[in-house]
């Protein structure tokens, strides 16, 4: 079994909701991170065997956001790219998939990561495809519907986090310390 190592890393730019990156697509943010990770690792784009990118809020981005980010980062069109949607675990899942491909000898160099652009997610208009005959249409916030709303408990994921913190007795100070350390890394 082949050894797996991480040789380079870069985060997508992080902003505030509705802030300076509001008009920048997730695929563009992903492309910047991919290009910089390759640069830091000293890996040429044509050395990459595969690109795996997590993305949850894909409505309006176009087909296969991972492929778009890969091409925009300068990786050749002959290199396969796959988008992964596993909600909050999407980016981490790509790392696991990349490690598996390398361990099994299916690839030597894999780009793995995630990309989102919450500010640029569209609203959805269900039932509009075939027209409304009468009555109101409801605009649905894609970010809430597909990224932040738990279909199992029918509640916002922020509420779920608060409930888990209460149940497990995790203080706000502990949460803040964990978040600060995560951001530092």
CSV table of C-alpha atoms in Angstrom, one decimal:
chain,number,residue,atom,x,y,z
A,1,UNK,CA,0.0,0.0,0.0
A,2,UNK,CA,1.3,3.4,-1.0
A,3,UNK,CA,2.1,6.0,1.7
A,4,UNK,CA,0.0,9.2,1.6
A,5,UNK,CA,1.3,12.6,2.4
A,6,UNK,CA,-0.1,16.1,2.2
A,7,UNK,CA,2.5,18.2,0.4
A,8,UNK,CA,0.7,21.6,0.0
A,9,UNK,CA,-2.4,23.4,1.3
A,10,UNK,CA,-4.3,26.6,0.8
A,11,UNK,CA,-7.6,27.8,2.0
A,12,UNK,CA,-10.3,29.4,-0.2
A,13,UNK,CA,-10.5,33.1,0.6
A,14,UNK,CA,-12.8,33.7,3.6
A,15,UNK,CA,-15.1,36.7,3.8
A,16,UNK,CA,-18.3,37.8,5.5
A,17,UNK,CA,-21.7,37.0,4.2
A,18,UNK,CA,-22.6,39.6,1.6
A,19,UNK,CA,-19.1,41.0,1.8
A,20,UNK,CA,-16.2,41.5,-0.6
A,21,UNK,CA,-16.6,38.0,-2.1
A,22,UNK,CA,-20.3,38.2,-2.6
A,23,UNK,CA,-20.0,38.3,-6.4
A,24,UNK,CA,-17.2,35.7,-6.6
A,25,UNK,CA,-18.4,32.2,-7.5
A,26,UNK,CA,-17.4,29.2,-5.5
A,27,UNK,CA,-15.6,27.8,-8.5
A,28,UNK,CA,-13.4,30.9,-8.8
A,29,UNK,CA,-12.6,30.7,-5.0
A,30,UNK,CA,-11.8,27.0,-5.5
A,31,UNK,CA,-9.5,27.7,-8.5
A,32,UNK,CA,-7.5,30.2,-6.4
A,33,UNK,CA,-7.0,27.7,-3.6
A,34,UNK,CA,-6.1,24.9,-6.0
A,35,UNK,CA,-3.5,27.0,-7.9
A,36,UNK,CA,-2.0,28.3,-4.6
A,37,UNK,CA,-1.8,24.8,-3.1
A,38,UNK,CA,0.0,23.5,-6.2
A,39,UNK,CA,2.3,26.5,-6.1
A,40,UNK,CA,3.2,25.9,-2.4
A,41,UNK,CA,3.8,22.2,-3.0
A,42,UNK,CA,5.9,22.8,-6.1
A,43,UNK,CA,3.6,20.6,-8.2
A,44,UNK,CA,2.9,21.5,-11.8
A,45,UNK,CA,-0.7,21.4,-12.9
A,46,UNK,CA,0.0,18.7,-15.5
A,47,UNK,CA,1.3,16.4,-12.7
A,48,UNK,CA,-2.1,16.2,-11.1
A,49,UNK,CA,-3.9,12.8,-11.7
A,50,UNK,CA,-7.3,13.8,-10.3
A,51,UNK,CA,-9.2,16.7,-8.7
A,52,UNK,CA,-11.8,16.1,-6.0
A,53,UNK,CA,-13.6,19.1,-4.6
A,54,UNK,CA,-16.5,19.3,-2.1
A,55,UNK,CA,-19.3,21.7,-2.9
A,56,UNK,CA,-22.8,21.8,-1.4
A,57,UNK,CA,-24.4,24.9,-2.8
A,58,UNK,CA,-24.0,24.1,-6.5
A,59,UNK,CA,-27.2,25.6,-7.9
A,60,UNK,CA,-26.4,28.2,-10.5
A,61,UNK,CA,-22.7,27.3,-10.7
A,62,UNK,CA,-23.0,25.1,-13.8
A,63,UNK,CA,-22.1,21.4,-14.3
A,64,UNK,CA,-19.4,19.8,-12.2
A,65,UNK,CA,-18.0,22.7,-10.2
A,66,UNK,CA,-14.8,20.7,-9.4
A,67,UNK,CA,-14.1,20.6,-13.1
A,68,UNK,CA,-14.5,24.3,-13.5
A,69,UNK,CA,-12.2,25.1,-10.6
A,70,UNK,CA,-9.7,22.6,-11.9
A,71,UNK,CA,-9.6,24.1,-15.4
A,72,UNK,CA,-9.5,27.6,-14.0
A,73,UNK,CA,-6.5,26.6,-11.9
A,74,UNK,CA,-4.6,25.6,-15.0
A,75,UNK,CA,-5.0,21.8,-14.6
A,76,UNK,CA,-5.3,20.2,-18.1
A,77,UNK,CA,-8.7,19.1,-19.4
A,78,UNK,CA,-7.4,15.5,-19.6
A,79,UNK,CA,-7.4,15.4,-15.8
A,80,UNK,CA,-10.6,14.1,-14.3
A,81,UNK,CA,-12.4,16.1,-11.7
A,82,UNK,CA,-15.3,15.1,-9.4
A,83,UNK,CA,-17.6,17.2,-7.2
A,84,UNK,CA,-18.6,15.8,-3.9
A,85,UNK,CA,-21.7,16.9,-1.9
A,86,UNK,CA,-21.7,15.5,1.6
A,87,UNK,CA,-22.9,18.7,3.3
A,88,UNK,CA,-20.5,19.9,6.0
A,89,UNK,CA,-18.2,16.9,5.4
A,90,UNK,CA,-17.7,17.4,1.6
A,91,UNK,CA,-14.2,18.7,1.7
A,92,UNK,CA,-13.0,16.2,4.2
A,93,UNK,CA,-14.6,13.4,2.2
A,94,UNK,CA,-12.5,14.4,-0.8
A,95,UNK,CA,-9.4,14.1,1.3
A,96,UNK,CA,-10.4,10.6,2.3
A,97,UNK,CA,-11.2,9.7,-1.3
A,98,UNK,CA,-7.9,11.1,-2.5
A,99,UNK,CA,-6.0,9.1,0.2
A,100,UNK,CA,-7.7,5.9,-0.9
A,101,UNK,CA,-6.8,6.5,-4.5
A,102,UNK,CA,-3.2,7.1,-3.6
A,103,UNK,CA,-3.0,4.1,-1.2
A,104,UNK,CA,-4.4,1.8,-3.8
A,105,UNK,CA,-2.1,3.0,-6.6
A,106,UNK,CA,-4.9,4.5,-8.7
A,107,UNK,CA,-3.2,8.0,-8.5
A,108,UNK,CA,0.0,9.6,-7.4
A,109,UNK,CA,-1.1,13.2,-7.0
A,110,UNK,CA,-4.6,14.2,-6.2
A,111,UNK,CA,-6.0,17.7,-5.4
A,112,UNK,CA,-8.6,17.4,-2.7
A,113,UNK,CA,-10.6,20.2,-1.0
A,114,UNK,CA,-13.8,22.1,-0.8
A,115,UNK,CA,-15.3,25.4,-2.0
A,116,UNK,CA,-18.4,27.4,-1.2
A,117,UNK,CA,-19.7,30.8,-2.0
A,118,UNK,CA,-22.6,31.3,0.4
A,119,UNK,CA,-23.2,34.9,-0.5
A,120,UNK,CA,-23.6,34.1,-4.2
A,121,UNK,CA,-26.1,31.3,-3.9
A,122,UNK,CA,-29.4,31.9,-5.7
A,123,UNK,CA,-33.0,31.8,-4.7
A,124,UNK,CA,-35.1,29.0,-6.2
A,125,UNK,CA,-38.6,29.2,-7.6
A,126,UNK,CA,-40.1,25.7,-7.3
A,127,UNK,CA,-42.9,24.8,-9.8
A,128,UNK,CA,-41.9,27.6,-12.1
A,129,UNK,CA,-40.7,25.3,-14.9
A,130,UNK,CA,-44.2,24.6,-16.1
A,131,UNK,CA,-45.8,27.9,-15.1
A,132,UNK,CA,-48.1,29.0,-12.4
A,133,UNK,CA,-51.8,29.0,-13.2
A,134,UNK,CA,-53.0,30.8,-10.2
A,135,UNK,CA,-51.8,31.8,-6.8
A,136,UNK,CA,-48.4,32.7,-5.2
A,137,UNK,CA,-45.0,31.2,-5.9
A,138,UNK,CA,-42.5,30.8,-3.0
A,139,UNK,CA,-38.9,31.9,-3.4
A,140,UNK,CA,-36.7,29.3,-1.7
A,141,UNK,CA,-33.3,30.3,-0.3
A,142,UNK,CA,-30.9,27.7,-1.8
A,143,UNK,CA,-28.4,28.3,1.0
A,144,UNK,CA,-30.9,27.5,3.7
A,145,UNK,CA,-32.7,24.7,1.8
A,146,UNK,CA,-29.7,22.7,0.6
A,147,UNK,CA,-27.0,23.8,3.0
A,148,UNK,CA,-28.3,24.8,6.4
A,149,UNK,CA,-31.7,23.0,6.9
A,150,UNK,CA,-31.8,19.5,8.3
A,151,UNK,CA,-34.4,17.5,6.4
A,152,UNK,CA,-34.4,14.8,9.2
A,153,UNK,CA,-35.2,17.1,12.1
A,154,UNK,CA,-36.8,19.9,10.0
A,155,UNK,CA,-34.8,22.6,11.7
A,156,UNK,CA,-31.9,25.0,11.0
A,157,UNK,CA,-28.4,23.4,11.5
A,158,UNK,CA,-27.5,26.3,13.8
A,159,UNK,CA,-30.2,25.1,16.2
A,160,UNK,CA,-28.9,21.6,16.0
A,161,UNK,CA,-25.4,22.8,17.0
A,162,UNK,CA,-26.8,24.7,20.0
A,163,UNK,CA,-28.8,21.6,21.0
A,164,UNK,CA,-25.8,19.4,20.8
A,165,UNK,CA,-23.7,21.9,22.8
A,166,UNK,CA,-26.4,21.9,25.6
A,167,UNK,CA,-26.7,18.1,25.6
A,168,UNK,CA,-23.0,17.5,25.7
A,169,UNK,CA,-22.4,20.5,28.1
A,170,UNK,CA,-19.9,22.2,25.7
A,171,UNK,CA,-19.6,25.8,26.9
A,172,UNK,CA,-19.5,28.8,24.6
A,173,UNK,CA,-15.9,29.5,25.7
A,174,UNK,CA,-14.9,25.9,24.7
A,175,UNK,CA,-16.6,26.3,21.4
A,176,UNK,CA,-14.8,29.6,20.8
A,177,UNK,CA,-11.4,28.2,21.7
A,178,UNK,CA,-12.0,25.2,19.4
A,179,UNK,CA,-13.0,27.5,16.5
A,180,UNK,CA,-10.0,29.8,17.1
A,181,UNK,CA,-7.6,26.9,17.1
A,182,UNK,CA,-9.3,25.5,13.9
A,183,UNK,CA,-9.0,28.9,12.2
A,184,UNK,CA,-5.3,29.2,13.3
A,185,UNK,CA,-4.5,25.8,11.7
